[in-house]
Amino acid sequence: MKFTTSYEPGEFEPDIYAAWEAADEFLPGGKVGGDGKLFDEDPDNNPKTYSIVMPPPNANGNLHIGHGLTIAIEDSLTRYHRLRGEMTWYIPGADHAGFETWVVYERVLEANKHTRFEYSRDELYAQVWDFVQEQRGNMELQVRALGASCSWKDLTFTLDENVVRRVYATFEKMWNDGMIYRGEKLVNYCTKHQTAFADIEVEHKEEKGKLWDIAYPYDGGEIVVSTTRPETLFGDVAVAVNPEDTRYKKMIGKTVRLPLTDRNIPVIADEHADPEYGTGAVKITPAHDNDDFEVGERHNLPRIQVIGFDGKMLPICGEEYAGLDTAECRKKVLHDLKEAGLLRGEKKIVHAVAHCYKCDTVIEPMLKEQWFIDVKKLAKIAIEHLEAGEIEFFPASKKQVLINYLKGLKDWNISRQIPWGIAIPMFRKVDSDEWIFDSRTNLSEIEIGGVRYVRDEDTFDTWFSSSHWPIVCTNWEEGVVNPYYPLNVMETGADILFAWVARMIMMGLYVTGEVPFKQVYLHGLVLDAHGQKMSKSKGNVINPMDLVAKYGSDAFRLGILRGRSAGMNQAFSEQSAVAGRNLCNKLWNVSRFIQEIVDNEASAPEDATDEQTVSSGTPSSAKSKGLKPVDFSLGLRDIVPEERSDSSTYTTDNMGEDWICREINEARWQVEKQMKNYRFSEAVETLHSLIWDKYADWFIESQKLYKNTGLLMTTLEAILKMLHPFAPFVTEAIWQNLSWTDGLLISANWPSDFKFDPMSAEEFEKLMNIVSHTRSTLQGLSEAYKGFSRADTTLLYGDDTLIDDNSLLVQYLTRVKSVISAEGEPRGLRLAVANSEVYLDVSSEVVSAYADSLEKKILKVGAELDSLNMRMMNPNYVDKAPAELVKETQDLIAEKQGLIERLKAERAAI
RNA sequence: GGGUCGCUAGCUCAGUUGGCUAGAGCGUCUCGUUUACACCGAGAAGGUCGGGGGUUCGAGCCCCUCGCGACCCACCA
């Protein structure tokens, strides 16, 4: 049995994916890619290209729901453009995830009772490399399970040789351009992980804290400063007051005694001190506070580091304090100040505190020599191109958000003190401060002309290398024409707009002179069913693989795309996947039904078909292929399609057929528009409605009476193609099971226009309206009158050729006993259908039981009529609104008028 | 402190230059086994579009204002 009664995704998905992959259908045009030969040198020989890159998931991790969404979106785009005949290149990636992976590996070390300090940098690098290789592969299997039609041959790992080469080339260029400098600045430092971070990697949290007032004495008085960090007073080098603050004016230039020490520090005047805040006097600790660092620079003050890189107080703080961690030290300092009578007060405050985004440790601003990128020029160019509209954003609002960010961007610290990452290609001349660029980072020491140079031990911030992603994935090279760069679209999470998208734009422009992508689509967070952020601690994490296993990959994809729009954090629940599963099953059964019709026709003698069942194009292949199930182990039939054309021809023979052709055209046009505007949710909805509400409920139902096999085949093909971008597996499984289709659906062509008679399609809609009203009234009657039986009821019609011509279909769709002409003697209940004369032949007894419903209808139509009349009575409306609209309103009024008269007559007859 | 987004049916969300009687999925209720599908079919109920102003012939959509929520940025000692 080819078509089982329900679709079982698990039986098809792995084989189908393998078949796609084996057929090389993931490569651009199914032919090129991966070998450096991307396209024909003559641009005239190349069709339109479409390129998109996968934001690389962590190589040794598992996919989470966000990856599921990313892939659902990107693969739908990819498949859609592939079906449209474009040379489509979806490039997968894997991220070494520098810090993330390092944190995981450090835990492994810890569990084995080791620490990073036992090994050299190179040894650690080798260990993590092995660790990642062992763990690798899971992620890639999961990407496959989600159906991503990406070009696996071109998978880019962020530590691949070509990535490193490109990153070094950029770094060298920047170094030569004077955009890289080494500076001792305050950096965000995590004392647990013992590495610095970029500003963007730090998480600020509102926290309750205290503001202490501490007296700094001098001969004949004291000055009271306010601080949240008393433990850093050992690093104080001055007390600052505002030059305009009359309270302190006379003290400027005086020297005060630093408590708990024997040092004296000056009182200086600086705008930084806010007279309104605290006591108006502030201690200046340039080595441990960003503001103070700047004050120190302005006044040429020394920087005294008092906290070590391990988070413990340094010896300079004195025997009693050295070795304490900051919290212990704070306690002791406060205690000692109190003893000395210098603590003047404390106040509860709420302030923002920086934390390590991984371990939550409080980030210390620390004095450290690091490599920095001067970002001013980069940001400026990026802003210019953004303002010129070279990149289109979805949602559009993010463009300005990004520009604002770039405008305030500060120099970018790219040094990380972790071994897992791309080594910084800088070497220091031994016994000097002289640095040179050299890409031989596999060596920890080099010699040039008899001079020894030692490699910098640090690695690059991962964002520095990943900012090259579009460049490295598309194999961009200077001077080589590359139709895949810029990418058509960059799809990623809105949460990394700054960290990644901004940097890709800056780097793309710096390296290639072009923006790296033409459009940016940002998706929001996937929240749980109640709109809460998913987190392990809350226990509300949904694993995409669980849903794939339970309902199928397509169901997950359809579900996660539904009800989701660009840039918004939106809820998701298992229910959505269930709805997706149901749609897949519906389509499966529709296909099964059509296949049965095709089979019956193939086996039946010619004259057995009804006169109206003009099937024009039953292809001979349908007969010759027989009914054997697809055997995937033997390889798919006709893997390389010769000609991609609709395999059946058709003619339309009745209204329903014209109507479905029109509806498919309309839906196709809608989907095209929605895809262009990245409205995936709406596209899925359009297709859901087409397949379920239109194709299955009306067309297939009507085809149970009037079979047009050629049209059934052709329309089904069109529908499979249209849904394929979103639900690739079930559509391909059906395609393979159908007896008459060729090749793989993944590489089929997007459907073209169906020809139809518009008048006829319009007529069918009227018929649908009559059927719906009849059904509704029948249901109303059976609820109003016990013992009412629709199977015993006759539908009468007046002078109405539409029904006369289609009485069989009306009877079939309404399940009444019969549909016959009233022959000028109407009786029973007249239906409230505009422009049509239909009666249900029921007794007056039944009609009176229905009076309540009738009354309700009269009221409802009356209200509608009133509002329409009101509109027409407004002279301004008639005057100013478009004539078309006014005409429409008039027609509506006429229609309602007729309707209400009929209803009233009906009521009077009771 | 600055900024962005959101508030539409019980729930999750659509509603693209202002013009239909405001829609969908899920849920609820009532019928129902009919040449595919109960992962089904037919029908129904359910909304003063967060509050208040304004512009307009016309506002869910534009403007102002208030309220509530989510998120982002920021060195306030």
XYZ file of C-alpha atoms in Angstrom, chain A residues 95-678:
584
model
C 30.916 27.544 15.174
C 33.930 26.832 17.368
C 32.121 29.188 19.753
C 35.293 30.344 21.470
C 34.227 31.344 24.911
C 31.092 29.174 25.065
C 33.022 26.025 24.277
C 35.855 27.048 26.525
C 33.495 27.353 29.462
C 32.224 23.845 28.777
C 35.732 22.472 28.468
C 36.921 24.186 31.605
C 34.167 22.352 33.443
C 35.457 19.101 31.979
C 38.925 19.951 33.264
C 37.494 20.792 36.620
C 35.601 17.517 36.794
C 38.870 15.711 36.112
C 40.578 17.664 38.876
C 42.722 19.702 36.530
C 43.030 23.409 35.811
C 43.982 25.409 32.764
C 47.140 26.538 34.502
C 48.702 23.085 34.258
C 48.963 23.294 30.486
C 50.442 25.521 27.849
C 48.200 27.395 25.515
C 49.007 25.099 22.608
C 48.326 22.012 24.694
C 44.952 23.350 25.736
C 44.089 24.244 22.167
C 44.826 20.697 21.073
C 42.746 19.270 23.893
C 39.705 21.371 23.057
C 40.100 20.560 19.384
C 39.849 16.852 20.172
C 36.978 17.475 22.529
C 35.029 19.324 19.852
C 35.750 16.689 17.213
C 34.384 14.011 19.524
C 31.211 15.939 20.178
C 30.730 17.099 16.651
C 28.137 15.667 14.325
C 25.070 15.783 16.530
C 24.331 19.272 15.468
C 24.667 18.409 11.795
C 22.305 15.460 12.122
C 19.762 17.705 13.752
C 20.041 20.285 10.998
C 19.329 17.482 8.540
C 16.369 16.299 10.580
C 14.893 19.768 10.230
C 15.123 19.397 6.492
C 17.669 22.119 5.785
C 18.539 21.925 2.103
C 21.981 23.353 2.611
C 25.103 22.555 0.654
C 26.967 20.271 3.028
C 30.046 20.135 0.845
C 30.509 23.804 1.586
C 30.096 23.542 5.340
C 32.286 26.183 6.916
C 33.776 25.690 10.351
C 34.873 28.901 11.990
C 38.396 27.544 12.503
C 38.793 26.339 8.922
C 42.050 27.237 7.285
C 40.434 29.638 4.822
C 38.638 31.439 7.647
C 41.848 31.934 9.593
C 43.637 33.080 6.473
C 40.963 35.666 5.742
C 40.851 36.885 9.329
C 44.623 37.340 9.369
C 44.514 39.187 6.073
C 41.963 41.597 7.489
C 43.915 42.026 10.677
C 47.079 42.741 8.762
C 45.274 45.260 6.605
C 43.900 46.974 9.663
C 47.302 46.922 11.333
C 48.852 48.538 8.273
C 45.990 51.026 8.106
C 46.678 52.002 11.707
C 43.279 50.866 12.916
C 44.653 48.388 15.440
C 46.353 49.525 18.541
C 47.577 47.999 21.748
C 46.576 49.954 24.757
C 46.425 49.718 28.484
C 42.822 50.496 29.169
C 40.133 49.442 31.504
C 38.547 46.327 30.135
C 35.566 44.281 31.252
C 37.142 41.441 33.143
C 35.641 38.259 34.532
C 37.810 37.135 37.443
C 36.369 33.619 37.337
C 37.091 32.984 33.667
C 40.091 35.273 33.758
C 39.444 36.885 30.455
C 38.386 40.240 29.124
C 35.150 40.885 27.221
C 33.870 43.356 24.709
C 31.277 45.807 26.009
C 28.578 43.926 24.146
C 29.269 40.706 26.033
C 28.575 42.211 29.412
C 25.163 41.940 31.041
C 23.966 44.851 33.093
C 21.571 44.134 35.926
C 19.723 46.460 38.218
C 20.791 45.646 41.743
C 20.280 46.864 45.245
C 23.449 48.348 46.649
C 24.615 50.887 49.154
C 26.200 54.268 48.930
C 28.595 54.899 51.762
C 29.870 58.248 52.953
C 33.510 58.144 54.056
C 35.471 60.943 55.653
C 38.926 61.746 54.267
C 40.608 63.916 56.882
C 43.041 66.756 56.418
C 44.607 69.278 58.754
C 41.762 71.260 60.190
C 38.909 69.321 58.652
C 37.684 66.530 56.457
C 36.028 65.914 53.148
C 33.312 63.287 52.917
C 33.135 61.254 49.737
C 30.337 58.975 48.526
C 31.122 55.581 47.086
C 29.580 52.212 46.323
C 32.971 50.524 46.339
C 34.852 51.292 49.561
C 37.242 48.371 49.000
C 38.893 50.139 46.104
C 39.992 53.064 48.243
C 43.511 51.620 48.291
C 43.656 52.602 44.646
C 42.417 56.138 45.184
C 44.653 58.819 43.766
C 42.481 61.885 44.275
C 39.176 63.251 45.488
C 37.196 65.156 42.887
C 34.679 67.933 43.457
C 32.758 69.972 40.949
C 34.518 73.291 40.200
C 31.194 75.095 40.561
C 30.389 73.544 43.934
C 30.730 76.394 46.424
C 30.883 73.983 49.350
C 34.225 72.619 48.256
C 35.779 75.466 46.288
C 38.210 76.403 49.000
C 39.446 72.819 49.311
C 40.566 72.400 45.736
C 44.334 71.842 45.665
C 44.481 70.715 49.282
C 45.798 67.334 50.242
C 43.768 64.819 52.234
C 44.724 61.666 54.041
C 43.577 58.416 52.469
C 41.983 56.420 55.313
C 43.472 53.075 56.382
C 46.689 54.012 54.618
C 49.502 56.419 55.090
C 49.067 58.033 51.701
C 47.988 61.582 50.953
C 45.990 62.467 47.857
C 44.995 65.790 46.278
C 41.531 67.295 45.980
C 40.926 68.167 42.353
C 38.209 69.952 40.412
C 36.420 67.991 37.730
C 33.035 68.148 36.023
C 32.621 64.480 36.695
C 31.654 65.201 40.297
C 27.917 65.809 40.472
C 27.028 68.216 43.308
C 23.533 66.695 43.439
C 24.730 63.169 44.000
C 25.766 61.889 47.434
C 27.995 64.358 49.193
C 29.143 65.890 45.927
C 32.687 64.662 46.485
C 33.934 61.520 44.787
C 37.022 59.374 45.229
C 39.015 58.768 42.080
C 40.248 55.224 41.395
C 41.490 55.198 37.780
C 42.505 51.541 37.767
C 39.069 50.228 38.734
C 36.419 52.552 37.438
C 35.645 53.722 33.934
C 34.755 57.298 34.847
C 37.696 57.609 37.158
C 39.982 56.345 34.428
C 38.951 59.292 32.303
C 39.290 61.727 35.177
C 42.763 60.310 35.748
C 43.691 60.895 32.141
C 42.482 64.482 32.270
C 44.497 65.213 35.386
C 47.441 63.017 34.607
C 46.997 60.908 37.720
C 48.685 57.569 38.401
C 46.738 54.300 38.119
C 47.078 51.982 41.052
C 45.781 48.469 40.553
C 44.595 46.988 43.830
C 42.518 44.004 42.646
C 44.361 41.100 41.010
C 43.229 39.224 37.954
C 42.124 36.424 40.234
C 39.719 38.763 41.971
C 41.808 38.988 45.176
C 43.237 42.136 46.743
C 46.872 42.768 45.896
C 49.740 43.175 48.406
C 49.737 46.923 47.865
C 46.596 47.068 50.009
C 48.589 46.060 53.050
C 48.976 42.819 54.940
C 45.547 42.877 56.514
C 43.717 43.180 53.238
C 45.910 41.461 50.663
C 44.526 38.133 49.496
C 40.944 38.856 50.497
C 38.367 38.742 47.746
C 36.569 41.984 47.013
C 33.479 41.188 49.057
C 35.483 40.194 52.140
C 37.668 43.206 51.734
C 34.669 45.520 51.499
C 33.333 44.143 54.765
C 36.644 44.599 56.512
C 37.230 48.095 55.148
C 33.795 49.214 56.325
C 34.386 47.682 59.712
C 37.775 49.347 60.055
C 36.470 52.705 58.871
C 33.733 52.521 61.455
C 36.302 51.752 64.174
C 38.331 54.716 63.019
C 35.230 56.865 63.159
C 35.412 57.734 59.498
C 32.207 56.093 58.251
C 29.665 58.900 58.079
C 26.610 57.238 56.669
C 25.090 54.730 54.315
C 22.169 54.878 51.928
C 20.341 52.146 50.036
C 20.418 52.631 46.289
C 19.600 50.711 43.114
C 22.264 50.729 40.451
C 23.285 48.803 37.364
C 26.055 46.260 37.872
C 27.924 44.467 35.092
C 27.951 40.660 35.140
C 29.640 37.923 33.156
C 26.919 36.625 30.810
C 28.091 33.089 31.401
C 28.851 32.714 35.096
C 27.189 35.814 36.515
C 30.378 36.920 38.296
C 30.549 40.667 38.757
C 32.644 42.136 35.967
C 35.588 44.155 37.214
C 36.887 47.020 35.162
C 40.557 46.104 35.038
C 43.644 47.735 33.714
C 45.020 45.553 30.987
C 47.028 45.761 27.810
C 44.856 44.584 24.981
C 44.416 44.850 21.234
C 41.786 47.326 20.230
C 40.163 48.209 16.946
C 39.600 51.859 16.368
C 36.027 51.549 15.142
C 35.311 55.149 14.235
C 36.109 54.784 10.557
C 34.406 51.394 10.285
C 31.256 52.641 11.955
C 31.170 55.788 9.871
C 31.287 53.901 6.589
C 28.679 51.440 7.808
C 26.372 54.273 8.787
C 26.766 55.893 5.372
C 25.795 52.730 3.546
C 22.917 52.063 5.911
C 21.600 55.574 5.511
C 21.881 55.212 1.762
C 19.408 52.350 2.111
C 21.703 49.669 0.766
C 20.395 47.129 3.229
C 16.717 46.537 3.743
C 15.660 45.487 7.233
C 12.808 43.291 8.379
C 11.463 44.663 10.626
C 12.297 48.052 9.154
C 12.643 49.709 12.544
C 15.854 47.846 13.284
C 17.784 49.880 10.764
C 17.626 53.034 12.850
C 18.297 51.062 16.008
C 21.474 49.800 14.392
C 22.538 53.221 13.171
C 22.096 54.628 16.666
C 24.220 51.853 18.059
C 26.975 52.460 15.529
C 26.963 56.156 16.283
C 27.819 55.503 19.924
C 30.186 52.612 19.336
C 33.421 52.627 21.300
C 36.703 50.998 20.426
C 36.455 47.256 20.295
C 38.613 45.078 22.510
C 39.403 41.950 20.496
C 41.806 40.187 22.916
C 40.577 37.210 24.858
C 42.625 35.357 27.454
C 41.357 31.944 26.489
C 43.215 29.321 24.488
C 40.264 28.168 22.355
C 40.088 30.425 19.356
C 42.061 31.966 16.554
C 45.465 33.076 17.815
C 46.203 36.759 17.478
C 48.955 36.976 14.830
C 51.155 39.400 16.718
C 54.662 38.805 18.043
C 56.582 40.911 20.510
C 60.269 41.506 20.169
C 61.923 39.980 23.188
C 62.780 42.508 25.909
C 60.931 45.323 24.172
C 57.516 46.770 23.485
C 57.825 46.386 19.766
C 55.130 44.334 18.053
C 55.102 42.871 14.557
C 52.455 41.101 12.540
C 53.159 37.522 11.505
C 50.716 34.808 10.519
C 52.880 31.911 11.741
C 50.853 31.496 14.896
C 51.528 27.786 15.009
C 54.885 28.841 16.452
C 55.091 30.386 19.891
C 58.376 32.006 18.995
C 59.857 33.165 15.711
C 63.164 34.567 14.623
C 63.628 37.226 12.002
C 67.113 38.379 11.092
C 68.512 37.055 14.294
C 65.907 38.783 16.421
C 63.552 36.696 18.538
C 59.887 37.460 18.727
C 57.344 35.905 21.101
C 53.726 35.255 20.152
C 50.912 37.033 21.956
C 49.140 34.370 24.004
C 45.668 35.766 23.452
C 43.013 34.750 20.939
C 40.513 36.781 18.976
C 37.060 37.658 20.174
C 34.860 35.237 18.190
C 32.863 38.137 16.789
C 36.006 39.355 15.073
C 36.211 36.215 12.975
C 32.476 35.688 12.586
C 32.110 39.200 11.260
C 33.712 37.728 8.128
C 30.994 35.099 7.757
C 29.411 36.198 4.461
C 32.881 36.752 3.018
C 34.331 33.393 3.941
C 31.224 31.326 3.249
C 30.885 32.600 -0.304
C 34.625 32.246 -0.993
C 34.865 35.910 -1.803
C 38.256 36.866 -3.247
C 39.493 40.248 -4.292
C 39.146 40.847 -8.022
C 37.099 37.699 -8.670
C 33.514 38.107 -9.813
C 31.290 36.410 -7.296
C 27.551 36.425 -7.907
C 26.895 35.032 -4.430
C 28.328 38.034 -2.623
C 26.626 40.076 -1.295
C 24.212 37.548 0.134
C 20.595 38.038 -0.795
C 19.592 37.900 2.809
C 21.057 37.570 6.276
C 18.636 35.793 8.532
C 19.387 35.691 12.250
C 18.118 36.482 15.719
C 17.289 40.063 16.611
C 19.276 39.568 19.827
C 22.571 39.595 17.951
C 21.862 42.628 15.806
C 24.707 44.536 17.452
C 27.132 41.758 18.225
C 27.010 40.148 14.808
C 24.997 41.972 12.145
C 26.645 45.309 12.894
C 30.099 43.780 12.737
C 29.422 41.857 9.537
C 28.361 45.091 7.884
C 31.445 46.962 9.057
C 33.788 44.152 8.138
C 32.108 43.402 4.831
C 32.478 46.998 3.771
C 36.065 47.218 4.999
C 37.206 44.050 3.274
C 35.153 44.018 0.073
C 33.884 47.559 -0.267
C 30.361 46.215 -0.540
C 27.676 45.562 2.052
C 27.705 41.844 2.857
C 23.962 41.318 2.300
C 21.097 43.114 0.631
C 18.459 42.326 3.192
C 18.364 41.441 6.858
C 15.564 39.410 8.352
C 15.615 39.287 12.135
C 13.525 36.823 14.069
C 12.556 37.261 17.686
C 12.817 34.934 20.619
C 10.666 31.823 20.744
C 8.855 32.002 24.062
C 6.923 29.261 25.789
C 3.148 28.861 25.510
C 2.583 31.525 28.155
C 4.936 34.079 26.668
C 7.714 33.313 29.155
C 11.336 33.085 28.163
C 12.455 29.477 27.917
C 15.113 28.512 30.417
C 16.475 25.391 32.002
C 15.821 26.724 35.473
C 12.157 27.345 34.681
C 11.885 23.897 33.112
C 9.870 25.226 30.188
C 12.352 24.444 27.427
C 10.898 22.871 24.307
C 13.344 20.687 22.419
C 12.702 20.913 18.668
C 13.925 17.349 18.156
C 11.224 16.022 20.470
C 8.555 17.642 18.347
C 10.168 16.418 15.145
C 10.145 12.895 16.515
C 6.566 13.176 17.664
C 4.869 15.025 14.817
C 7.396 15.178 12.006
C 9.781 17.779 10.731
C 7.172 19.468 8.545
C 4.739 19.744 11.418
C 7.384 21.478 13.490
C 8.286 23.845 10.681
C 4.702 24.754 9.897
C 3.970 25.156 13.568
C 6.874 27.400 14.397
C 6.319 29.651 11.392
C 2.670 30.134 12.256
C 1.806 33.233 14.231
C 5.285 34.664 14.030
C 6.449 37.927 12.552
C 9.786 39.666 12.126
C 11.624 40.833 15.208
C 8.977 39.881 17.734
C 9.330 37.625 20.726
C 6.393 35.298 20.407
C 4.936 32.282 22.133
C 5.067 28.755 20.836
C 3.421 25.589 22.009
C 3.126 21.986 21.031
C -0.384 22.787 19.812
C 1.065 24.576 16.801
C 2.983 21.485 15.794
C -0.187 19.430 16.134
C -1.959 21.800 13.764
C 0.958 21.426 11.354
C 0.788 17.662 11.596
C -2.911 17.756 10.812
C -2.335 19.793 7.680
C 0.301 17.324 6.492
C -2.111 14.485 7.021
C -4.859 16.324 5.223
C -2.677 16.829 2.186
C -1.578 13.231 2.354
C -5.172 12.051 2.235
C -6.149 14.407 -0.519
C -3.283 12.943 -2.518
C -4.276 9.439 -1.639
C -7.780 10.113 -2.887
C -6.563 11.575 -6.157
C -4.210 8.678 -6.695
C -7.151 6.301 -6.258
C -9.064 8.151 -8.939
C -6.069 7.996 -11.242
C -5.676 4.289 -10.559
C -9.355 3.563 -11.170
C -9.322 5.416 -14.395
C -6.209 3.648 -15.565
C -7.781 0.271 -14.979
C -11.282 1.131 -16.204
C -12.345 0.832 -19.818
C -12.608 4.124 -21.701
C -16.389 4.250 -21.890
C -16.875 3.711 -18.205
C -16.183 7.346 -17.449
C -18.959 9.803 -17.132
C -19.607 12.122 -20.016
C -18.513 15.087 -17.898
C -15.313 13.474 -16.765
C -13.223 14.701 -19.586
C -9.762 13.740 -18.605
C -7.455 15.141 -21.083
C -4.027 14.207 -20.029
C -3.640 10.912 -18.304
C -0.020 10.311 -19.075
C 1.045 6.921 -20.232
C 3.603 6.857 -17.459
C 0.833 6.468 -14.933
C 0.032 3.115 -16.344
C 3.510 1.895 -16.930
C 4.717 2.818 -13.449
C 2.174 0.654 -11.744
C 1.535 0.657 -8.060
C 4.760 -0.436 -6.499
C 5.818 1.520 -3.446
C 8.947 3.590 -3.737
C 11.991 1.606 -2.763
C 14.466 4.151 -1.552
C 17.235 1.645 -1.133
C 17.386 1.262 -4.896
C 17.804 4.953 -5.403
C 15.091 7.203 -6.634
C 13.661 6.932 -10.050
C 14.728 9.546 -12.540
C 16.961 11.395 -10.184
C 18.019 13.816 -12.853
C 14.897 15.292 -14.339
C 15.209 15.919 -18.043
C 12.456 18.391 -18.491
C 10.740 20.177 -15.691
C 7.240 20.724 -16.895
C 3.774 19.961 -15.664
C 3.248 16.340 -16.412
C -0.460 16.599 -17.129
C -2.594 18.818 -19.252
C -6.148 19.667 -18.440
C -9.275 21.416 -19.499
C -11.927 22.741 -17.190
C -15.360 21.263 -17.590
C -17.410 22.728 -14.798
C -17.646 25.739 -12.515
C -15.857 24.126 -9.595
C -12.880 23.471 -11.788
C -12.711 27.021 -13.028
C -13.080 28.170 -9.482
C -10.229 26.071 -8.078
C -7.959 27.224 -10.883
C -8.714 30.787 -9.942
C -8.137 30.085 -6.263
C -4.804 28.394 -6.889
C -3.668 31.299 -9.028
C -4.742 33.701 -6.345
C -3.021 31.744 -3.579
C 0.152 31.461 -5.616
C 0.167 35.173 -6.221
C -0.393 35.749 -2.491
C 2.412 33.421 -1.495
C 4.796 35.108 -3.901
C 3.968 38.464 -2.414
C 4.212 37.169 1.142
C 7.581 35.518 0.532
C 8.915 38.686 -0.984
C 7.918 40.503 2.173
C 9.125 37.768 4.536
